[in-house]
């Protein structure tokens, strides 16, 4: 079954370009479009969508707030934020709102298609190292002390799971974590899965964000 994609951007020309790229793929189908966040939320009420390509700067309702509302629903589509600038505060806010990743608008078509497939399969598109650079830059915007429930969440983790979470937050891949902790890659993958389940997180990007918010990892440093 084709991946059902929705394009949300106030620039019609940009949506047309993305639609042409996606339409050429046998495993993708553009099922909906919207020019702003308000329209997007209305369309999603009546249309089944797997992945939303979301612009951030839009009239009426911006992409960050639209993403937050989409991700608050039960079983929402995955959201891929499209931004003009790398290390954009909107990308940071979008990740916190529940987006599974962000891409630059001028990304090569092949990378965009790979990102859509990755998000659809449940992976985060943003490399944790990129997320770390984002968080290092915008860490001053984070609350000085984490909310108590988040600390209580971390208490659910075993010592090993906390170790793995710190390394995920530092931008290491499963293979790198396996080498560091002398574990098999399959074991690391199991630990990451348990961390996501116990903390109620959607993907590795949210693990990184939570690690910063709770102080498990410090900006510019390590846990």
Short mmCIF file of N, CA, C and O in Angstrom, two decimals, residues 15-130:
data_model
loop_
_atom_site.label_atom_id
_atom_site.label_comp_id
_atom_site.label_asym_id
_atom_site.label_seq_id
_atom_site.Cartn_x
_atom_site.Cartn_y
_atom_site.Cartn_z
N UNK A 15 4.51 23.37 -3.22
CA UNK A 15 3.68 22.16 -3.12
C UNK A 15 3.63 21.43 -4.46
O UNK A 15 3.70 20.20 -4.50
N UNK A 16 3.55 22.18 -5.56
CA UNK A 16 3.50 21.58 -6.89
C UNK A 16 4.78 20.80 -7.16
O UNK A 16 4.75 19.68 -7.68
N UNK A 17 5.92 21.39 -6.80
CA UNK A 17 7.20 20.73 -7.00
C UNK A 17 7.30 19.44 -6.21
O UNK A 17 7.72 18.39 -6.74
N UNK A 18 6.92 19.49 -4.93
CA UNK A 18 6.95 18.29 -4.10
C UNK A 18 6.00 17.22 -4.64
O UNK A 18 6.32 16.04 -4.65
N UNK A 19 4.81 17.67 -5.08
CA UNK A 19 3.82 16.72 -5.59
C UNK A 19 4.34 15.98 -6.82
O UNK A 19 4.15 14.77 -6.96
N UNK A 20 5.02 16.70 -7.69
CA UNK A 20 5.58 16.06 -8.90
C UNK A 20 6.63 15.01 -8.53
O UNK A 20 6.66 13.93 -9.11
N UNK A 21 7.48 15.34 -7.56
CA UNK A 21 8.51 14.39 -7.13
C UNK A 21 7.87 13.15 -6.53
O UNK A 21 8.24 12.01 -6.85
N UNK A 22 6.87 13.35 -5.66
CA UNK A 22 6.24 12.21 -4.97
C UNK A 22 5.39 11.38 -5.93
O UNK A 22 5.33 10.15 -5.81
N UNK A 23 4.73 12.04 -6.88
CA UNK A 23 3.85 11.33 -7.81
C UNK A 23 4.62 10.34 -8.69
O UNK A 23 4.05 9.37 -9.18
N UNK A 24 5.92 10.58 -8.85
CA UNK A 24 6.73 9.69 -9.69
C UNK A 24 7.15 8.42 -8.94
O UNK A 24 7.75 7.52 -9.54
N UNK A 25 6.82 8.36 -7.65
CA UNK A 25 7.22 7.20 -6.84
C UNK A 25 6.09 6.16 -6.78
O UNK A 25 4.95 6.51 -6.48
N UNK A 26 6.40 4.89 -7.05
CA UNK A 26 5.36 3.86 -7.04
C UNK A 26 4.80 3.59 -5.64
O UNK A 26 3.69 3.06 -5.52
N UNK A 27 5.57 3.97 -4.59
CA UNK A 27 5.12 3.65 -3.23
C UNK A 27 4.62 4.87 -2.46
O UNK A 27 4.48 4.85 -1.25
N UNK A 28 4.33 5.97 -3.19
CA UNK A 28 3.84 7.18 -2.53
C UNK A 28 2.67 7.78 -3.27
O UNK A 28 2.56 7.66 -4.49
N UNK A 29 1.82 8.45 -2.53
CA UNK A 29 0.64 9.09 -3.12
C UNK A 29 0.32 10.35 -2.32
O UNK A 29 0.24 10.31 -1.09
N UNK A 30 0.22 11.49 -3.00
CA UNK A 30 -0.19 12.72 -2.33
C UNK A 30 -1.72 12.71 -2.25
O UNK A 30 -2.41 12.78 -3.27
N UNK A 31 -2.23 12.58 -1.03
CA UNK A 31 -3.68 12.44 -0.85
C UNK A 31 -4.35 13.73 -0.42
O UNK A 31 -5.58 13.85 -0.45
N UNK A 32 -3.54 14.73 0.00
CA UNK A 32 -4.14 15.98 0.46
C UNK A 32 -3.10 17.09 0.45
O UNK A 32 -1.90 16.85 0.52
N UNK A 33 -3.60 18.34 0.37
CA UNK A 33 -2.75 19.52 0.45
C UNK A 33 -3.47 20.58 1.27
O UNK A 33 -4.70 20.58 1.37
N UNK A 34 -2.69 21.47 1.86
CA UNK A 34 -3.27 22.59 2.61
C UNK A 34 -2.31 23.77 2.55
O UNK A 34 -1.09 23.58 2.48
N UNK A 35 -2.87 24.98 2.60
CA UNK A 35 -2.05 26.18 2.51
C UNK A 35 -1.73 26.81 3.85
O UNK A 35 -0.97 27.77 3.93
N UNK A 36 -2.34 26.29 4.92
CA UNK A 36 -2.03 26.78 6.26
C UNK A 36 -2.45 25.73 7.28
O UNK A 36 -3.09 24.73 6.94
N UNK A 37 -2.11 25.97 8.54
CA UNK A 37 -2.37 24.99 9.59
C UNK A 37 -3.84 24.73 9.85
O UNK A 37 -4.25 23.60 10.11
N UNK A 38 -4.63 25.78 9.79
CA UNK A 38 -6.07 25.63 10.05
C UNK A 38 -6.70 24.70 9.01
O UNK A 38 -7.45 23.78 9.34
N UNK A 39 -6.36 24.96 7.76
CA UNK A 39 -6.87 24.12 6.67
C UNK A 39 -6.37 22.67 6.83
O UNK A 39 -7.11 21.72 6.61
N UNK A 40 -5.12 22.54 7.22
CA UNK A 40 -4.54 21.20 7.39
C UNK A 40 -5.30 20.38 8.42
O UNK A 40 -5.61 19.20 8.19
N UNK A 41 -5.62 20.99 9.55
CA UNK A 41 -6.34 20.28 10.61
C UNK A 41 -7.74 19.88 10.14
O UNK A 41 -8.23 18.79 10.48
N UNK A 42 -8.37 20.76 9.35
CA UNK A 42 -9.70 20.44 8.83
C UNK A 42 -9.64 19.24 7.88
O UNK A 42 -10.44 18.32 7.96
N UNK A 43 -8.67 19.26 6.98
CA UNK A 43 -8.52 18.19 5.99
C UNK A 43 -8.24 16.86 6.69
O UNK A 43 -8.77 15.80 6.30
N UNK A 44 -7.40 16.88 7.73
CA UNK A 44 -7.01 15.65 8.42
C UNK A 44 -8.19 14.97 9.11
O UNK A 44 -8.14 13.78 9.39
N UNK A 45 -9.24 15.73 9.39
CA UNK A 45 -10.41 15.13 10.04
C UNK A 45 -11.11 14.13 9.12
O UNK A 45 -11.78 13.21 9.59
N UNK A 46 -10.95 14.32 7.81
CA UNK A 46 -11.69 13.47 6.87
C UNK A 46 -10.79 12.70 5.91
O UNK A 46 -11.28 12.04 5.01
N UNK A 47 -9.47 12.81 6.09
CA UNK A 47 -8.55 12.16 5.16
C UNK A 47 -7.53 11.31 5.91
O UNK A 47 -6.95 11.77 6.90
N UNK A 48 -7.34 10.08 5.46
CA UNK A 48 -6.34 9.19 6.06
C UNK A 48 -4.96 9.56 5.52
O UNK A 48 -4.74 9.50 4.31
N UNK A 49 -4.06 9.95 6.41
CA UNK A 49 -2.72 10.38 6.01
C UNK A 49 -1.67 9.63 6.84
O UNK A 49 -1.86 9.43 8.04
N UNK A 50 -0.58 9.24 6.20
CA UNK A 50 0.51 8.56 6.92
C UNK A 50 1.62 9.53 7.33
O UNK A 50 2.14 9.46 8.44
N UNK A 51 1.99 10.42 6.41
CA UNK A 51 3.09 11.35 6.66
C UNK A 51 2.67 12.75 6.21
O UNK A 51 2.16 12.92 5.10
N UNK A 52 2.90 13.75 7.07
CA UNK A 52 2.62 15.14 6.72
C UNK A 52 3.94 15.88 6.53
O UNK A 52 4.81 15.87 7.41
N UNK A 53 4.12 16.49 5.35
CA UNK A 53 5.25 17.39 5.12
C UNK A 53 4.79 18.78 5.53
O UNK A 53 3.91 19.36 4.89
N UNK A 54 5.38 19.32 6.61
CA UNK A 54 4.84 20.51 7.26
C UNK A 54 5.79 21.70 7.18
O UNK A 54 6.91 21.66 7.71
N UNK A 55 5.34 22.76 6.50
CA UNK A 55 6.09 24.01 6.52
C UNK A 55 5.93 24.62 7.91
O UNK A 55 4.95 24.35 8.62
N UNK A 56 6.89 25.46 8.33
CA UNK A 56 6.77 26.04 9.66
C UNK A 56 6.20 27.46 9.65
O UNK A 56 5.41 27.82 10.51
N UNK A 57 6.60 28.24 8.68
CA UNK A 57 6.14 29.64 8.65
C UNK A 57 4.94 29.76 7.72
O UNK A 57 5.08 29.76 6.50
N UNK A 58 3.75 29.83 8.32
CA UNK A 58 2.51 29.90 7.54
C UNK A 58 1.55 30.87 8.21
O UNK A 58 1.61 31.08 9.42
N UNK A 59 0.61 31.43 7.43
CA UNK A 59 -0.41 32.30 8.02
C UNK A 59 -1.43 31.50 8.83
O UNK A 59 -1.48 30.27 8.73
N UNK A 60 -2.20 32.18 9.63
CA UNK A 60 -3.31 31.63 10.44
C UNK A 60 -2.83 30.74 11.58
O UNK A 60 -3.12 31.01 12.73
N UNK A 61 -2.13 29.65 11.24
CA UNK A 61 -1.63 28.73 12.26
C UNK A 61 -0.30 28.18 11.77
O UNK A 61 -0.25 27.56 10.72
N UNK A 62 0.77 28.44 12.52
CA UNK A 62 2.08 28.01 12.03
C UNK A 62 2.27 26.50 12.16
O UNK A 62 1.48 25.80 12.78
N UNK A 63 3.34 26.02 11.54
CA UNK A 63 3.57 24.58 11.48
C UNK A 63 3.84 23.94 12.83
O UNK A 63 3.52 22.77 13.04
N UNK A 64 4.43 24.71 13.76
CA UNK A 64 4.75 24.14 15.07
C UNK A 64 3.47 23.85 15.85
O UNK A 64 3.27 22.75 16.38
N UNK A 65 2.58 24.83 15.91
CA UNK A 65 1.32 24.63 16.65
C UNK A 65 0.45 23.59 15.94
O UNK A 65 -0.21 22.78 16.59
N UNK A 66 0.47 23.60 14.61
CA UNK A 66 -0.28 22.59 13.86
C UNK A 66 0.25 21.19 14.18
O UNK A 66 -0.53 20.25 14.41
N UNK A 67 1.58 21.06 14.22
CA UNK A 67 2.20 19.77 14.57
C UNK A 67 1.79 19.34 15.97
O UNK A 67 1.46 18.16 16.20
N UNK A 68 1.81 20.27 16.91
CA UNK A 68 1.44 19.95 18.30
C UNK A 68 0.01 19.40 18.35
O UNK A 68 -0.26 18.41 19.03
N UNK A 69 -0.89 20.03 17.62
CA UNK A 69 -2.30 19.59 17.64
C UNK A 69 -2.47 18.23 16.95
O UNK A 69 -3.25 17.40 17.41
N UNK A 70 -1.74 18.04 15.86
CA UNK A 70 -1.81 16.75 15.16
C UNK A 70 -1.31 15.63 16.06
O UNK A 70 -1.95 14.58 16.21
N UNK A 71 -0.15 15.85 16.70
CA UNK A 71 0.48 14.81 17.51
C UNK A 71 -0.27 14.54 18.81
O UNK A 71 0.00 13.54 19.48
N UNK A 72 -1.18 15.43 19.18
CA UNK A 72 -1.98 15.22 20.39
C UNK A 72 -3.12 14.23 20.14
O UNK A 72 -3.70 13.69 21.08
N UNK A 73 -3.42 13.97 18.88
CA UNK A 73 -4.49 13.02 18.55
C UNK A 73 -4.01 11.59 18.79
O UNK A 73 -2.82 11.32 18.87
N UNK A 74 -4.97 10.68 18.89
CA UNK A 74 -4.60 9.27 19.00
C UNK A 74 -4.21 8.76 17.62
O UNK A 74 -4.87 9.07 16.63
N UNK A 75 -3.13 8.00 17.57
CA UNK A 75 -2.62 7.42 16.33
C UNK A 75 -2.50 8.47 15.21
O UNK A 75 -3.08 8.32 14.13
N UNK A 76 -1.72 9.54 15.46
CA UNK A 76 -1.61 10.59 14.45
C UNK A 76 -0.66 10.20 13.33
O UNK A 76 0.15 9.27 13.47
N UNK A 77 -0.73 10.91 12.19
CA UNK A 77 0.26 10.68 11.14
C UNK A 77 1.62 11.18 11.62
O UNK A 77 1.70 11.97 12.57
N UNK A 78 2.70 10.72 10.98
CA UNK A 78 4.03 11.23 11.30
C UNK A 78 4.19 12.60 10.65
O UNK A 78 3.67 12.84 9.56
N UNK A 79 4.90 13.49 11.32
CA UNK A 79 5.10 14.84 10.79
C UNK A 79 6.58 15.07 10.50
O UNK A 79 7.43 14.80 11.34
N UNK A 80 6.84 15.55 9.29
CA UNK A 80 8.20 15.89 8.88
C UNK A 80 8.23 17.39 8.64
O UNK A 80 7.55 17.90 7.75
N UNK A 81 8.97 18.12 9.48
CA UNK A 81 9.03 19.57 9.39
C UNK A 81 9.94 19.99 8.23
O UNK A 81 11.03 19.44 8.07
N UNK A 82 9.49 20.95 7.44
CA UNK A 82 10.31 21.51 6.37
C UNK A 82 10.73 22.92 6.77
O UNK A 82 9.89 23.76 7.10
N UNK A 83 12.03 23.19 6.80
CA UNK A 83 12.51 24.48 7.24
C UNK A 83 13.52 25.04 6.23
O UNK A 83 14.14 24.29 5.48
N UNK A 84 13.64 26.36 6.20
CA UNK A 84 14.55 27.00 5.26
C UNK A 84 15.97 27.04 5.80
O UNK A 84 16.93 27.04 5.04
N UNK A 85 16.09 27.06 7.13
CA UNK A 85 17.42 27.21 7.74
C UNK A 85 17.76 26.02 8.62
O UNK A 85 16.94 25.55 9.40
N UNK A 86 19.00 25.56 8.50
CA UNK A 86 19.51 24.55 9.42
C UNK A 86 19.63 25.22 10.80
O UNK A 86 19.86 26.40 10.90
N UNK A 87 19.46 24.45 11.85
CA UNK A 87 19.52 24.97 13.22
C UNK A 87 18.53 26.12 13.42
O UNK A 87 18.86 27.16 13.97
N UNK A 88 17.34 25.92 12.96
CA UNK A 88 16.27 26.90 13.05
C UNK A 88 15.50 26.68 14.35
O UNK A 88 15.21 25.56 14.73
N UNK A 89 15.16 27.78 15.05
CA UNK A 89 14.40 27.61 16.30
C UNK A 89 13.04 26.96 16.04
O UNK A 89 12.47 26.32 16.91
N UNK A 90 12.53 27.12 14.82
CA UNK A 90 11.27 26.47 14.48
C UNK A 90 11.43 24.95 14.42
O UNK A 90 10.54 24.21 14.82
N UNK A 91 12.56 24.51 13.91
CA UNK A 91 12.82 23.07 13.88
C UNK A 91 12.90 22.52 15.29
O UNK A 91 12.35 21.47 15.60
N UNK A 92 13.57 23.26 16.16
CA UNK A 92 13.67 22.88 17.58
C UNK A 92 12.27 22.76 18.19
O UNK A 92 11.93 21.76 18.82
N UNK A 93 11.44 23.79 17.97
CA UNK A 93 10.09 23.78 18.52
C UNK A 93 9.25 22.67 17.91
O UNK A 93 8.43 22.06 18.59
N UNK A 94 9.47 22.41 16.63
CA UNK A 94 8.73 21.35 15.94
C UNK A 94 9.03 19.98 16.53
O UNK A 94 8.13 19.15 16.71
N UNK A 95 10.31 19.73 16.85
CA UNK A 95 10.69 18.45 17.46
C UNK A 95 10.04 18.31 18.82
O UNK A 95 9.55 17.24 19.20
N UNK A 96 10.03 19.40 19.59
CA UNK A 96 9.40 19.35 20.91
C UNK A 96 7.89 19.12 20.79
O UNK A 96 7.27 18.53 21.67
N UNK A 97 7.31 19.61 19.69
CA UNK A 97 5.87 19.48 19.49
C UNK A 97 5.47 18.07 19.06
O UNK A 97 4.29 17.74 19.03
N UNK A 98 6.47 17.25 18.69
CA UNK A 98 6.15 15.87 18.34
C UNK A 98 6.53 15.44 16.93
O UNK A 98 6.26 14.31 16.54
N UNK A 99 7.15 16.35 16.17
CA UNK A 99 7.57 15.97 14.81
C UNK A 99 8.62 14.86 14.88
O UNK A 99 9.39 14.78 15.82
N UNK A 100 8.62 14.00 13.87
CA UNK A 100 9.57 12.89 13.81
C UNK A 100 10.89 13.30 13.17
O UNK A 100 11.82 12.51 13.10
N UNK A 101 10.96 14.53 12.68
CA UNK A 101 12.21 14.98 12.09
C UNK A 101 12.03 16.29 11.35
O UNK A 101 10.93 16.84 11.30
N UNK A 102 13.12 16.81 10.83
CA UNK A 102 13.02 18.01 9.99
C UNK A 102 14.00 17.92 8.85
O UNK A 102 15.03 17.25 8.94
N UNK A 103 13.64 18.55 7.75
CA UNK A 103 14.46 18.57 6.54
C UNK A 103 14.53 20.01 6.04
O UNK A 103 13.60 20.79 6.24
N UNK A 104 15.63 20.33 5.36
CA UNK A 104 15.71 21.63 4.70
C UNK A 104 14.88 21.58 3.42
O UNK A 104 14.81 20.55 2.75
N UNK A 105 14.27 22.71 3.08
CA UNK A 105 13.39 22.75 1.91
C UNK A 105 14.13 22.48 0.60
O UNK A 105 13.54 22.01 -0.36
N UNK A 106 15.43 22.80 0.57
CA UNK A 106 16.18 22.60 -0.67
C UNK A 106 16.90 21.25 -0.69
O UNK A 106 17.85 21.04 -1.42
N UNK A 107 16.42 20.31 0.14
CA UNK A 107 17.01 18.97 0.19
C UNK A 107 16.88 18.29 -1.18
O UNK A 107 15.89 18.48 -1.88
N UNK A 108 17.90 17.53 -1.60
CA UNK A 108 17.78 16.79 -2.86
C UNK A 108 16.58 15.84 -2.81
O UNK A 108 16.28 15.28 -1.74
N UNK A 109 15.88 15.67 -3.93
CA UNK A 109 14.67 14.82 -3.95
C UNK A 109 14.90 13.43 -3.35
O UNK A 109 14.05 12.92 -2.61
N UNK A 110 16.03 12.83 -3.65
CA UNK A 110 16.30 11.48 -3.13
C UNK A 110 16.31 11.43 -1.62
O UNK A 110 15.81 10.48 -1.01
N UNK A 111 16.87 12.47 -1.00
CA UNK A 111 16.93 12.52 0.46
C UNK A 111 15.54 12.73 1.05
O UNK A 111 15.20 12.16 2.08
N UNK A 112 14.74 13.56 0.38
CA UNK A 112 13.37 13.79 0.86
C UNK A 112 12.57 12.50 0.81
O UNK A 112 11.87 12.15 1.77
N UNK A 113 12.69 11.77 -0.29
CA UNK A 113 11.95 10.51 -0.44
C UNK A 113 12.40 9.49 0.62
O UNK A 113 11.57 8.80 1.23
N UNK A 114 13.71 9.43 0.85
CA UNK A 114 14.24 8.52 1.87
C UNK A 114 13.72 8.90 3.25
O UNK A 114 13.40 8.04 4.08
N UNK A 115 13.62 10.21 3.49
CA UNK A 115 13.13 10.70 4.79
C UNK A 115 11.67 10.31 5.00
O UNK A 115 11.29 9.88 6.10
N UNK A 116 10.86 10.45 3.97
CA UNK A 116 9.44 10.09 4.07
C UNK A 116 9.30 8.60 4.38
O UNK A 116 8.53 8.20 5.26
N UNK A 117 10.09 7.79 3.68
CA UNK A 117 10.02 6.33 3.92
C UNK A 117 10.49 5.99 5.33
O UNK A 117 9.92 5.13 5.99
N UNK A 118 11.55 6.67 5.78
CA UNK A 118 12.08 6.40 7.13
C UNK A 118 11.07 6.77 8.20
O UNK A 118 10.82 6.00 9.14
N UNK A 119 10.48 7.94 8.07
CA UNK A 119 9.47 8.39 9.05
C UNK A 119 8.29 7.43 9.07
O UNK A 119 7.77 7.05 10.12
N UNK A 120 7.86 7.03 7.88
CA UNK A 120 6.72 6.13 7.78
C UNK A 120 6.99 4.80 8.46
O UNK A 120 6.10 4.19 9.07
N UNK A 121 8.24 4.34 8.39
CA UNK A 121 8.58 3.05 9.00
C UNK A 121 8.85 3.16 10.50
O UNK A 121 9.14 2.17 11.16
N UNK A 122 8.77 4.39 11.02
CA UNK A 122 8.92 4.56 12.47
C UNK A 122 10.26 5.09 12.91
O UNK A 122 10.51 5.26 14.10
N UNK A 123 11.15 5.39 11.97
CA UNK A 123 12.45 5.93 12.33
C UNK A 123 12.38 7.45 12.42
O UNK A 123 11.54 8.08 11.80
N UNK A 124 13.31 8.02 13.18
CA UNK A 124 13.45 9.47 13.20
C UNK A 124 14.37 9.87 12.06
O UNK A 124 15.35 9.21 11.79
N UNK A 125 14.02 10.96 11.40
CA UNK A 125 14.80 11.37 10.24
C UNK A 125 16.00 12.21 10.64
O UNK A 125 17.04 12.15 10.03
N UNK A 126 15.85 12.98 11.69
CA UNK A 126 16.96 13.83 12.09
C UNK A 126 18.01 12.99 12.77
O UNK A 126 17.70 12.25 13.69
N UNK A 127 19.22 13.08 12.33
CA UNK A 127 20.29 12.37 13.02
C UNK A 127 20.38 12.93 14.44
O UNK A 127 20.29 14.14 14.63
N UNK A 128 20.53 12.06 15.44
CA UNK A 128 20.64 12.57 16.81
C UNK A 128 21.73 13.61 16.97
O UNK A 128 21.61 14.54 17.76
N UNK A 129 22.81 13.51 16.18
CA UNK A 129 23.89 14.49 16.28
C UNK A 129 23.40 15.87 15.83
O UNK A 129 23.77 16.90 16.41
N UNK A 130 22.53 15.90 14.81
CA UNK A 130 21.94 17.17 14.37
C UNK A 130 21.02 17.73 15.44
O UNK A 130 21.00 18.92 15.72
#
